[in-house]
Every structure is written in structure tokens, then in C-alpha cells.
PDB file of N, CA and C in Angstrom:
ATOM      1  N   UNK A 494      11.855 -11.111  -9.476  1.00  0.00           N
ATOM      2  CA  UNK A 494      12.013  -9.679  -9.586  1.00  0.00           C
ATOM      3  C   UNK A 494      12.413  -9.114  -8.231  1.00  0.00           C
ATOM      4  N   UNK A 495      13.581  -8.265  -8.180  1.00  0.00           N
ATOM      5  CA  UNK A 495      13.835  -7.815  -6.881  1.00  0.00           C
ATOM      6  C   UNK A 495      13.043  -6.646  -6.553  1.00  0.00           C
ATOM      7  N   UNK A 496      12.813  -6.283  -5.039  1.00  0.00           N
ATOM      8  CA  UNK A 496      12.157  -5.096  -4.682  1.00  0.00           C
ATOM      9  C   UNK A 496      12.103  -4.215  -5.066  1.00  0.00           C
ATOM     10  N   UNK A 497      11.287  -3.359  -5.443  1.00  0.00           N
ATOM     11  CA  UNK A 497      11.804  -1.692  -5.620  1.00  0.00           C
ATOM     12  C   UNK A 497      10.449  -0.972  -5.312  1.00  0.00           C
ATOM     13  N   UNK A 498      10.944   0.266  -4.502  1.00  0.00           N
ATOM     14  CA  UNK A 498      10.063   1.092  -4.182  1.00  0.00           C
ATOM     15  C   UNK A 498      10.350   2.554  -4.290  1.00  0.00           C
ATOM     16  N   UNK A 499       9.369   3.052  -5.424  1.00  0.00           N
ATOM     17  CA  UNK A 499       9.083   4.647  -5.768  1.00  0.00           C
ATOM     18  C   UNK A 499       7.893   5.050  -5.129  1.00  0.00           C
ATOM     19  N   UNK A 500       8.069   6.453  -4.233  1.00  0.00           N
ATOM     20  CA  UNK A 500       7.387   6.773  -3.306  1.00  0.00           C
ATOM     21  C   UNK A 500       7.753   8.476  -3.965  1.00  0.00           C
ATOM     22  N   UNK A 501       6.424   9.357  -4.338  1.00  0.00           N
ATOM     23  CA  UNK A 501       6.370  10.913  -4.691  1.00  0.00           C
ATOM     24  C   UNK A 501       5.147  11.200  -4.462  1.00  0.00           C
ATOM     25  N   UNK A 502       5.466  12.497  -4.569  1.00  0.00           N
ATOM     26  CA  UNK A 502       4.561  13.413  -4.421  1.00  0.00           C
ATOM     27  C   UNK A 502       3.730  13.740  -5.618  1.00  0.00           C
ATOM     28  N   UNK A 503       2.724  13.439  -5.956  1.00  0.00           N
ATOM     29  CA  UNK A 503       1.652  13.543  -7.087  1.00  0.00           C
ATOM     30  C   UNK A 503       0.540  13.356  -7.233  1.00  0.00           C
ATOM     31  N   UNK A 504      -0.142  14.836  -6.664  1.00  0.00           N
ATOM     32  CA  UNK A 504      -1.815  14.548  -6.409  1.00  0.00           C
ATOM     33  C   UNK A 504      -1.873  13.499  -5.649  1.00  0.00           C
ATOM     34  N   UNK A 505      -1.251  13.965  -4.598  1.00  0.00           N
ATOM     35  CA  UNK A 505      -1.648  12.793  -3.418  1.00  0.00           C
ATOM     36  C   UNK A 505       0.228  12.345  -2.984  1.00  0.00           C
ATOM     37  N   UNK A 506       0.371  10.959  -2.304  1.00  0.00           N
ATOM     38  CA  UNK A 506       1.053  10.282  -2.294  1.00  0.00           C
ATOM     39  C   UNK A 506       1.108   8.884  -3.057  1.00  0.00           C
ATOM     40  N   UNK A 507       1.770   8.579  -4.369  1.00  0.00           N
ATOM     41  CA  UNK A 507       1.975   7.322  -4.892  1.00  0.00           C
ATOM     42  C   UNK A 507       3.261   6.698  -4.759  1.00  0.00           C
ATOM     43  N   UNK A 508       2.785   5.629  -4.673  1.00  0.00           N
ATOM     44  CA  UNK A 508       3.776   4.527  -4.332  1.00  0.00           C
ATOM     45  C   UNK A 508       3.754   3.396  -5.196  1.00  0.00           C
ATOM     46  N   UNK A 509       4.838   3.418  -6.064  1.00  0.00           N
ATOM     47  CA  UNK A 509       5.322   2.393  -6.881  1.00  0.00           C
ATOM     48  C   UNK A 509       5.639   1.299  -6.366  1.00  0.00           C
ATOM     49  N   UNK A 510       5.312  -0.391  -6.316  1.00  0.00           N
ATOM     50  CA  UNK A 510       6.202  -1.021  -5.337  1.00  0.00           C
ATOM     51  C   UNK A 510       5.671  -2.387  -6.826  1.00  0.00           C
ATOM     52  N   UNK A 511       7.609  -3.361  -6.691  1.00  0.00           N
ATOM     53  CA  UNK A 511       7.443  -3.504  -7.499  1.00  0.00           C
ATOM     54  C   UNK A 511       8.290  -5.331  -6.913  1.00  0.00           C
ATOM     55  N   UNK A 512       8.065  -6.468  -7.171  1.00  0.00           N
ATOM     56  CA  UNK A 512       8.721  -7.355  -6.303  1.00  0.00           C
ATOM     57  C   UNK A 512       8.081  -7.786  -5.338  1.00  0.00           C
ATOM     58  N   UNK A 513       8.724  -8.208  -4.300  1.00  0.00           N
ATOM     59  CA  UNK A 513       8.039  -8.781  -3.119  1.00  0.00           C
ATOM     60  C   UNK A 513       7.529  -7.805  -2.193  1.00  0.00           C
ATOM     61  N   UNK A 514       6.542  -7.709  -1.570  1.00  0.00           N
ATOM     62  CA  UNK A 514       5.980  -7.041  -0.685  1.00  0.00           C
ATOM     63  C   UNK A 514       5.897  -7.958   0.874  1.00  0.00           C
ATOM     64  N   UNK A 515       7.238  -8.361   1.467  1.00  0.00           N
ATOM     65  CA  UNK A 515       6.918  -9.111   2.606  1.00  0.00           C
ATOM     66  C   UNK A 515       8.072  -8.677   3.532  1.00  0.00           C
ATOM     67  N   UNK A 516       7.896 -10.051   4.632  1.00  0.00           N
ATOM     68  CA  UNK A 516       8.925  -9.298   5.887  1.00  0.00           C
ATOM     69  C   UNK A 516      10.090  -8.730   5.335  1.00  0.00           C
ATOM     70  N   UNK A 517      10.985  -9.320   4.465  1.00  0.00           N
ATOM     71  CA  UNK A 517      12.224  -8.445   4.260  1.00  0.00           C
ATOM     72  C   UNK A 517      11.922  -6.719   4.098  1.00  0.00           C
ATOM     73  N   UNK A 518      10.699  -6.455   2.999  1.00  0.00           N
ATOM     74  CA  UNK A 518      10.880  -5.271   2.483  1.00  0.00           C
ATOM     75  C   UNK A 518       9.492  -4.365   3.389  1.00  0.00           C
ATOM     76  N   UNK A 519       8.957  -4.919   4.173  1.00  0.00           N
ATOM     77  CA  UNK A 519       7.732  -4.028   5.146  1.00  0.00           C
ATOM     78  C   UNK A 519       7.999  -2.926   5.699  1.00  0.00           C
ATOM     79  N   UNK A 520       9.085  -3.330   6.550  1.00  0.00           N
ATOM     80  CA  UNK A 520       9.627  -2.435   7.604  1.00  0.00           C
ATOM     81  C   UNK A 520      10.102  -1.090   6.260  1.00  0.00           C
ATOM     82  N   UNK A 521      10.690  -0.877   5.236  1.00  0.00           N
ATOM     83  CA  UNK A 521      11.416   0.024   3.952  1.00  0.00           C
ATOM     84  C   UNK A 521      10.099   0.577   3.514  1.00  0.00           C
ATOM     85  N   UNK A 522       9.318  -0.128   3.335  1.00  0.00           N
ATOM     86  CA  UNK A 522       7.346   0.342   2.813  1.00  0.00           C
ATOM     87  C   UNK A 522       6.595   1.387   4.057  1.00  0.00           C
ATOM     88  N   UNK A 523       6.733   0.840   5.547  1.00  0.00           N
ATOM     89  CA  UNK A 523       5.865   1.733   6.361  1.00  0.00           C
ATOM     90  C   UNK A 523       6.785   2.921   6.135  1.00  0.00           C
ATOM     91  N   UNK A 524       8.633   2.347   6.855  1.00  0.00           N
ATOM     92  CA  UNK A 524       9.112   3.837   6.754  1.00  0.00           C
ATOM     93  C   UNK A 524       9.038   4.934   5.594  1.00  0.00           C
ATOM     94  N   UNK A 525       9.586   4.708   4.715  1.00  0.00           N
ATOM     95  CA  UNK A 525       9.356   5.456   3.126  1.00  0.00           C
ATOM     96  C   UNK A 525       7.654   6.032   2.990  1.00  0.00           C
ATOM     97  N   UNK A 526       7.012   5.393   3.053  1.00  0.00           N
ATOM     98  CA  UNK A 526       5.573   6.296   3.262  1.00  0.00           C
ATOM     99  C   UNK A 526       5.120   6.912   4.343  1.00  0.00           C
ATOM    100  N   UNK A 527       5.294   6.417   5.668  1.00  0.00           N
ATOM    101  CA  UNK A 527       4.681   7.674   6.672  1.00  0.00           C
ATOM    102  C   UNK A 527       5.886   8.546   6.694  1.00  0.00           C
ATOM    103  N   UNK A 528       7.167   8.407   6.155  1.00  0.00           N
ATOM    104  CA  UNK A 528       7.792   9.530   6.157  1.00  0.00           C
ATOM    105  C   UNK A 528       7.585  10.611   4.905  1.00  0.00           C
ATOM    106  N   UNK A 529       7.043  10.248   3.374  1.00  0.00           N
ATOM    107  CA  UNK A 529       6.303  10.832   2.699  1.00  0.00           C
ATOM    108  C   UNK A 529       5.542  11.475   3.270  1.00  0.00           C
ATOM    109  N   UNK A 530       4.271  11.309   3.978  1.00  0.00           N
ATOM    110  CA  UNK A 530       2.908  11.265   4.558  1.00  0.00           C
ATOM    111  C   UNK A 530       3.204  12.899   5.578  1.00  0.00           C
ATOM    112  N   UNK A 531       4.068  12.310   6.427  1.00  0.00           N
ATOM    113  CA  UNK A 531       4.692  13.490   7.358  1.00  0.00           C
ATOM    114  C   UNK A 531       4.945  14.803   7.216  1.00  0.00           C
ATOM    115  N   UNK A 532       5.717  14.534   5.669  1.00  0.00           N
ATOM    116  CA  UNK A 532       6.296  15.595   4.652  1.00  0.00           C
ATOM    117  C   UNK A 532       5.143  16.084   4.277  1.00  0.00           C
ATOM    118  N   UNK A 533       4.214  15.858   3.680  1.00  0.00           N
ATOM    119  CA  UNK A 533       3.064  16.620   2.675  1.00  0.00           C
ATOM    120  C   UNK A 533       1.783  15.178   3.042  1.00  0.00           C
ATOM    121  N   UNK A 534       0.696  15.465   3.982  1.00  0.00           N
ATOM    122  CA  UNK A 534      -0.192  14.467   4.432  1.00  0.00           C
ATOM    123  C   UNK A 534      -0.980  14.632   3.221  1.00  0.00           C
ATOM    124  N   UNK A 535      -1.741  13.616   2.926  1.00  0.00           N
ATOM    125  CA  UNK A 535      -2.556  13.479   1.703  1.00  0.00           C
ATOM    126  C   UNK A 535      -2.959  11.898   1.552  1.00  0.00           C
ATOM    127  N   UNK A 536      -3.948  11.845   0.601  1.00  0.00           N
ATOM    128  CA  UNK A 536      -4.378  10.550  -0.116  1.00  0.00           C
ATOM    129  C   UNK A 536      -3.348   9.949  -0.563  1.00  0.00           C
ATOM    130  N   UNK A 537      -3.033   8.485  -0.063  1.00  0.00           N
ATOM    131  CA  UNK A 537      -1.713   7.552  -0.646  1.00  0.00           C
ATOM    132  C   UNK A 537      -2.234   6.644  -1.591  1.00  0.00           C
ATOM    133  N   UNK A 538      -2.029   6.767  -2.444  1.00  0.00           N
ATOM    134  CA  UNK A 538      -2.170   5.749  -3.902  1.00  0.00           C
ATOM    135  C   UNK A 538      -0.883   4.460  -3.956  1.00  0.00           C
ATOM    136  N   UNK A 539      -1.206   3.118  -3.725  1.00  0.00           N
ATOM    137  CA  UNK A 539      -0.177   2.017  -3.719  1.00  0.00           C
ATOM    138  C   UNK A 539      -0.533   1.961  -5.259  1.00  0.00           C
ATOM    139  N   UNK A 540       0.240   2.000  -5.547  1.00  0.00           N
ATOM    140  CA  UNK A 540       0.210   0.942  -7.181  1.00  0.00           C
ATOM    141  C   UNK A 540       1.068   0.133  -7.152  1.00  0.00           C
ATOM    142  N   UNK A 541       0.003  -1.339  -7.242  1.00  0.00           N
ATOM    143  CA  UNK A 541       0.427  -2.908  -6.859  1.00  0.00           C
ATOM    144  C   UNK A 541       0.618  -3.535  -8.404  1.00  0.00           C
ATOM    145  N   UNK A 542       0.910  -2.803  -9.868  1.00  0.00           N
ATOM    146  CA  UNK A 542       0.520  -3.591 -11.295  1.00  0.00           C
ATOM    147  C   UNK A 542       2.252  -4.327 -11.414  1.00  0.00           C
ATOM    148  N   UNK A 543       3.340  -4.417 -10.449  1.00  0.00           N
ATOM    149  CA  UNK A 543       4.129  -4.523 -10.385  1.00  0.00           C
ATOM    150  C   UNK A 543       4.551  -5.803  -9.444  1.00  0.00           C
ATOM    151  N   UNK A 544       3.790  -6.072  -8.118  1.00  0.00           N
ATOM    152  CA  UNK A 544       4.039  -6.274  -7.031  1.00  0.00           C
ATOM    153  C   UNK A 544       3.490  -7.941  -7.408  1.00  0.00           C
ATOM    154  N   UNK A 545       4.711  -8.676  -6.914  1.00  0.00           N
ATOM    155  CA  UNK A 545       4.938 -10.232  -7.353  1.00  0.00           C
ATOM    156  C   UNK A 545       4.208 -10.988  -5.759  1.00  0.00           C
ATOM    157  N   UNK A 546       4.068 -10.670  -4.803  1.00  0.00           N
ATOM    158  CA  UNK A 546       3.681 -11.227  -3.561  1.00  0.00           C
ATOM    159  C   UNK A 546       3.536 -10.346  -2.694  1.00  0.00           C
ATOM    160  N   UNK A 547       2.274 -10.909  -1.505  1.00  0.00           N
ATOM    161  CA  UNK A 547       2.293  -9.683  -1.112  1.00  0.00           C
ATOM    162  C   UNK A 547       1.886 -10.620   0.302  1.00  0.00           C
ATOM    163  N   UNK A 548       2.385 -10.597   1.525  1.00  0.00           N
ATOM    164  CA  UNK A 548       2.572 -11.585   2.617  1.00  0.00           C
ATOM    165  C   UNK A 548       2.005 -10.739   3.842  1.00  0.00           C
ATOM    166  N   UNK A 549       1.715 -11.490   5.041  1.00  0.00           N
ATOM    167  CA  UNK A 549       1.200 -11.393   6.363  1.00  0.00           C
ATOM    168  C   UNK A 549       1.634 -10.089   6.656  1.00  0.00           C
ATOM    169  N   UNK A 550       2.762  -9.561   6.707  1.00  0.00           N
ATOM    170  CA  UNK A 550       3.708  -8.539   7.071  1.00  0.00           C
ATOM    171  C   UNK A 550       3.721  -7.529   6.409  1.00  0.00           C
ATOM    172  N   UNK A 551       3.340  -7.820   5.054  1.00  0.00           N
ATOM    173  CA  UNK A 551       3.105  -6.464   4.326  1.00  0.00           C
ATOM    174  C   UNK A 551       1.941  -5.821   4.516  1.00  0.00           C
ATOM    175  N   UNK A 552       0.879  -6.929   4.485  1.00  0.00           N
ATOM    176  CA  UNK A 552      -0.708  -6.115   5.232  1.00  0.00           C
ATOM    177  C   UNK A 552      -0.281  -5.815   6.096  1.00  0.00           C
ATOM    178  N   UNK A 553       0.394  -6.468   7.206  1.00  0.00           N
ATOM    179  CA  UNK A 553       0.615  -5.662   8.069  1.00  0.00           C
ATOM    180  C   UNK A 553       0.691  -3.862   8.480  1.00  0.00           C
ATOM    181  N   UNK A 554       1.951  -3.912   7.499  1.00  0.00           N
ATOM    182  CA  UNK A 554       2.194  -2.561   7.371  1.00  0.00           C
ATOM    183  C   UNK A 554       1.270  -1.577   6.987  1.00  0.00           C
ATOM    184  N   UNK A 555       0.505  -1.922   5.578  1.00  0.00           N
ATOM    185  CA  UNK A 555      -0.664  -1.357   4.811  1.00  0.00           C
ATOM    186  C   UNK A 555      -1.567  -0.989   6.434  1.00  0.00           C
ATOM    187  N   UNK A 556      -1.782  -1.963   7.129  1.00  0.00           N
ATOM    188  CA  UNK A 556      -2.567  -1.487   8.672  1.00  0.00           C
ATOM    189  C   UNK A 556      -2.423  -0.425   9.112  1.00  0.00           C
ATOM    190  N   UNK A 557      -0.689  -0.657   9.336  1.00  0.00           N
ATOM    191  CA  UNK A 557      -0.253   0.654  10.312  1.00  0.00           C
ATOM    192  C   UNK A 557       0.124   1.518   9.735  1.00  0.00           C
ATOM    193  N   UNK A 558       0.306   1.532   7.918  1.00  0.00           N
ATOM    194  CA  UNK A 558       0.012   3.255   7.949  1.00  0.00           C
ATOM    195  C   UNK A 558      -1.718   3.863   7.520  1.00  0.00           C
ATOM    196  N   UNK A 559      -2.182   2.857   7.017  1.00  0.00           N
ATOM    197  CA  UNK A 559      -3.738   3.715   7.686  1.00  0.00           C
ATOM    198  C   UNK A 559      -4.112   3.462   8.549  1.00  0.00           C
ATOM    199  N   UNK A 560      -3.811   3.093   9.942  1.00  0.00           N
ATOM    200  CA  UNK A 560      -4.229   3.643  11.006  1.00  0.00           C
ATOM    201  C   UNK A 560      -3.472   5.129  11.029  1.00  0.00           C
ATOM    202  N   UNK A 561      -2.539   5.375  10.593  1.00  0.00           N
ATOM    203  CA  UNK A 561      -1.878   6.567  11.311  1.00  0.00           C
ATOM    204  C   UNK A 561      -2.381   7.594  10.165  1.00  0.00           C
ATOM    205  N   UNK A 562      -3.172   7.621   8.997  1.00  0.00           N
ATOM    206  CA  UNK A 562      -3.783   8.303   7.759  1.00  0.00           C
ATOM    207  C   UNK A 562      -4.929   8.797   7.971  1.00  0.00           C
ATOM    208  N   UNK A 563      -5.994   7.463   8.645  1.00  0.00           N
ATOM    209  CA  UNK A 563      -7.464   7.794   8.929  1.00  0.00           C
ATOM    210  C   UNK A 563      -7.851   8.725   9.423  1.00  0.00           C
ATOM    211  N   UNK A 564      -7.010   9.060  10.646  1.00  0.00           N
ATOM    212  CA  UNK A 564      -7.286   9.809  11.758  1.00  0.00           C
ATOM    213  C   UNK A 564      -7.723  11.335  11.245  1.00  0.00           C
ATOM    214  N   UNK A 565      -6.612  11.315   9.913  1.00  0.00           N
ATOM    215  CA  UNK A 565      -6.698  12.788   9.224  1.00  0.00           C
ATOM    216  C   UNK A 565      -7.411  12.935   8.374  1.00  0.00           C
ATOM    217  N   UNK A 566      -8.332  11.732   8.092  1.00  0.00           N
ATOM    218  CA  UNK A 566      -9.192  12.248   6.866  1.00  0.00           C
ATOM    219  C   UNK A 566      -8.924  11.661   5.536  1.00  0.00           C
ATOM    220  N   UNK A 567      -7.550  11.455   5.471  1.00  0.00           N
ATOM    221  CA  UNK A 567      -7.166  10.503   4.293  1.00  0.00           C
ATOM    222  C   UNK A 567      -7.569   8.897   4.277  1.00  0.00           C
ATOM    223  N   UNK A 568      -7.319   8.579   2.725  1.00  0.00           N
ATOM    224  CA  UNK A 568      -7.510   7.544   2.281  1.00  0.00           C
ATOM    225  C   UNK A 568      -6.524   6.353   1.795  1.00  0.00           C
ATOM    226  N   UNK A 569      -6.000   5.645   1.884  1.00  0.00           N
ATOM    227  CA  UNK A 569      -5.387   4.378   1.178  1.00  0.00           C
ATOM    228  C   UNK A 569      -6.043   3.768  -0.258  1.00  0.00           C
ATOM    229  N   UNK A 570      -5.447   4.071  -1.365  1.00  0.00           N
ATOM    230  CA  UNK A 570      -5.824   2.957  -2.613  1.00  0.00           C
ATOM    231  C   UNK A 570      -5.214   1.980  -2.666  1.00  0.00           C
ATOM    232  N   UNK A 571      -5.341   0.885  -3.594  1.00  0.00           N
ATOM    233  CA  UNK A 571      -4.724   0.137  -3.753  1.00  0.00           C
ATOM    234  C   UNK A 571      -4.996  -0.014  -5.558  1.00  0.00           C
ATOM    235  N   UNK A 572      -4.046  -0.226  -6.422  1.00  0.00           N
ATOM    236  CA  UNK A 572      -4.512   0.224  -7.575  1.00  0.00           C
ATOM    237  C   UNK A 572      -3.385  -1.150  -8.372  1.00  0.00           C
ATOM    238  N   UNK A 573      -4.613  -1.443  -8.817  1.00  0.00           N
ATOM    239  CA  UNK A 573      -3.897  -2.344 -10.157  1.00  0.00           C
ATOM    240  C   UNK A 573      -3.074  -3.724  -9.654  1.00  0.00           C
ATOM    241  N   UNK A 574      -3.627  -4.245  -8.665  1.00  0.00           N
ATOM    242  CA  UNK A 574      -3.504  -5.347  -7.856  1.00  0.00           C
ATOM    243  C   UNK A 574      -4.021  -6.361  -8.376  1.00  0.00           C
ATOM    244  N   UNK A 575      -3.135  -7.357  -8.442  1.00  0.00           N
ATOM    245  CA  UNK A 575      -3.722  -8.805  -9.001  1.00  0.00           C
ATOM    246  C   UNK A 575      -4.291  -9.385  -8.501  1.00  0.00           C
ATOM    247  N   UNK A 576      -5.465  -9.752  -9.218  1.00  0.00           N
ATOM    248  CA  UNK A 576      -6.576 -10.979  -8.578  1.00  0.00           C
ATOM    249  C   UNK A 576      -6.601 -11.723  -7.074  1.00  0.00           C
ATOM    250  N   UNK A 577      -5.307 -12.121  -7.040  1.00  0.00           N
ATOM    251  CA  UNK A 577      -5.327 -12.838  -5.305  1.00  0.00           C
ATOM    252  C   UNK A 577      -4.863 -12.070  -4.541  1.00  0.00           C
ATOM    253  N   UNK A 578      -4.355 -10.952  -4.716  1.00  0.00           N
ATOM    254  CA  UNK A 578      -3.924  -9.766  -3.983  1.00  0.00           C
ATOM    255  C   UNK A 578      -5.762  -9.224  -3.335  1.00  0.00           C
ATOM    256  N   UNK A 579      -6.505  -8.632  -4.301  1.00  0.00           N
ATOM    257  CA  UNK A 579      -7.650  -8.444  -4.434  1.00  0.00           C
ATOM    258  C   UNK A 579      -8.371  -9.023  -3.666  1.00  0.00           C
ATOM    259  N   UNK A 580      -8.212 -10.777  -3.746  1.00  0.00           N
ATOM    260  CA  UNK A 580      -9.389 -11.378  -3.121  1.00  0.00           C
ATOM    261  C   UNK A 580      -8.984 -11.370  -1.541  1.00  0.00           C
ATOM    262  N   UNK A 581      -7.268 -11.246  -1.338  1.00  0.00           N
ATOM    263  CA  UNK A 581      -7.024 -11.547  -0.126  1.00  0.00           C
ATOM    264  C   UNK A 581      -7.767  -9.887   0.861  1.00  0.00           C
ATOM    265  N   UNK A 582      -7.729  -8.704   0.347  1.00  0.00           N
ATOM    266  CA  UNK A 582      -8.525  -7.927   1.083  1.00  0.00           C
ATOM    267  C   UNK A 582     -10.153  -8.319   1.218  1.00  0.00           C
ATOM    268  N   UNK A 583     -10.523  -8.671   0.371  1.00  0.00           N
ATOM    269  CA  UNK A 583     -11.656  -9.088   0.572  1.00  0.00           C
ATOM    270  C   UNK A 583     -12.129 -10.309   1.559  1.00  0.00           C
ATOM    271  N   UNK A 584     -10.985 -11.116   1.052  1.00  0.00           N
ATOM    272  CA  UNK A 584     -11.459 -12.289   2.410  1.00  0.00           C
ATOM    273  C   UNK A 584     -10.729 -11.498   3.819  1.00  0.00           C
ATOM    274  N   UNK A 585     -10.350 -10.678   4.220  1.00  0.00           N
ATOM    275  CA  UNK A 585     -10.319 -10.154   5.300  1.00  0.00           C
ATOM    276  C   UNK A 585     -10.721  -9.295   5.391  1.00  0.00           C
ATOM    277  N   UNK A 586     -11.972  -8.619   5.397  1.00  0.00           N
ATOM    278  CA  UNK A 586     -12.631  -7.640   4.744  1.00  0.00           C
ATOM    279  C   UNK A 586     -11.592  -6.335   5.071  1.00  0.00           C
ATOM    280  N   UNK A 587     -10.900  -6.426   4.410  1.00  0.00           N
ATOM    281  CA  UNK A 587      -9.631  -5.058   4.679  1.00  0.00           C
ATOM    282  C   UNK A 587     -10.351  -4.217   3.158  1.00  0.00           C
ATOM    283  N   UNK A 588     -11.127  -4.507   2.581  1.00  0.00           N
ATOM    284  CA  UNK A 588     -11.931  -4.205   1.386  1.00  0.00           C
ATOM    285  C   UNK A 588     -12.987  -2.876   2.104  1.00  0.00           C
ATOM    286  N   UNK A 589     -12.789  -2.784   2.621  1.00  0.00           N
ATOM    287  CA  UNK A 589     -13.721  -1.839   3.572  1.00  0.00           C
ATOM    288  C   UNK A 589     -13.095  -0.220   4.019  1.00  0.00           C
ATOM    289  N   UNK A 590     -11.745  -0.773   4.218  1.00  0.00           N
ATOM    290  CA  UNK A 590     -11.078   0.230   4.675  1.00  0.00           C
ATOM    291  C   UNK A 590     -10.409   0.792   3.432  1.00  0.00           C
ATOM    292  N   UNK A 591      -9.687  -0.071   2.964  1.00  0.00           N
ATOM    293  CA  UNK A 591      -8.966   0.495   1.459  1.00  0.00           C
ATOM    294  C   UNK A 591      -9.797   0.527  -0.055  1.00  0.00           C
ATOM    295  N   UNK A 592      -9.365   1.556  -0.526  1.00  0.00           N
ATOM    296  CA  UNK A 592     -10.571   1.977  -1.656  1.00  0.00           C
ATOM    297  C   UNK A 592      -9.581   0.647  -2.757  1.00  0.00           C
ATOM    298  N   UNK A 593      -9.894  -0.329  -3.292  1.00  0.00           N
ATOM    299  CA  UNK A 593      -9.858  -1.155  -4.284  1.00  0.00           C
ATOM    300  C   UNK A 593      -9.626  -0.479  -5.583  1.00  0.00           C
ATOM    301  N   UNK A 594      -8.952  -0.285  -6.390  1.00  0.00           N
ATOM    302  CA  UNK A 594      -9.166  -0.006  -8.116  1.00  0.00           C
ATOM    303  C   UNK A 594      -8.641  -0.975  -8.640  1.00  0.00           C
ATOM    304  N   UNK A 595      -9.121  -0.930 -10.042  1.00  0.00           N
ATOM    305  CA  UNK A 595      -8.392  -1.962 -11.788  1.00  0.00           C
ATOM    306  C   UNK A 595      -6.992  -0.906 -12.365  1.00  0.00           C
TER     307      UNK A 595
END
């Protein structure tokens, strides 16, 4: 499945991402959301029920835009993420920082 990323404004910030989530497409994920974020700051909702892999580089990114979210009070979800997606926040306890949903 190739990449694709829907990023709006709706009760919050959601983000559709749908394909690979790694080095090729990271750098297209931070920009497209902290430039959302910029526009109208708010709670960012990822919805992962799409997202085929999700690599070193893409947490990455997930890092650096809540570091740049926290500061304000907002939150990061992660919503509808598959099982090893799931466990991989947890085994890095990144489960702490990002609110988890089914």
C-alpha cells in the first residue's frame, strides 16, 4: 500500500496516515502536522487503522512533534494501531507520553 496522508481540522487535529510510516515518508508527517498544529494548536489524533509499518524514524518524528505540543498543554493519540505498533510504545515506554486507543 503506498503512503498517504490526510491531515484536518476536526475537534482537534486528525491525521489519517495510511502505508508506510518510515524514513521515506517522516520528514512529509512532522512537516504536514506541526504545520497543521501552527495553523489552529490543539489535541492531534494519529489514526494508525491504516498504517502498514511504522519504523525508527517515524517514532522519531511522533517525538518531535510532541515535544513541540507538550509545552502547550496538548496531547498526542494514537488511535486504532495494530498490536505491534502498540506493543512497540510500550516496550519503549513512549506509552506514557501518548494517550493509546482501540
Amino acid at each position: 500500500m503506498a503512503f498517504q496522508i490526510h491531515v484536518h481540522n476536526d475537534d482537534g487535529i486528525q491525521v489519517d496516515i495510511s502505508g508506510d510510516f518510515d524514513i521515506i515518508s517522516a520528514s512529509e508527517v512532522k512537516t504536514k502536522v506541526l504545520e497543521a498544529y501552527q495553523n489552529a494548536p490543539g489535541d492531534i489524533v494519529f489514526h494508525f487503522e491504516n498504517l502498514q509499518y511504522l519504523d525508527s524514524t517515524g517514532i522519531g518524528a511522533l517525538i518531535s512533534i510532541y515535544k513541540n505540543v507538550k509545552p502547550n498543554g496538548h496531547s498526542i493519540t494514537i488511535r486504532a494501531a495494530r498490536e505491534n505498533v502498540k506493543k512497540l510504545f510500550r516496550i519503549t515506554k513512549l506509552d506514557q507520553d501518548f494517550i493509546l486507543e482501540d
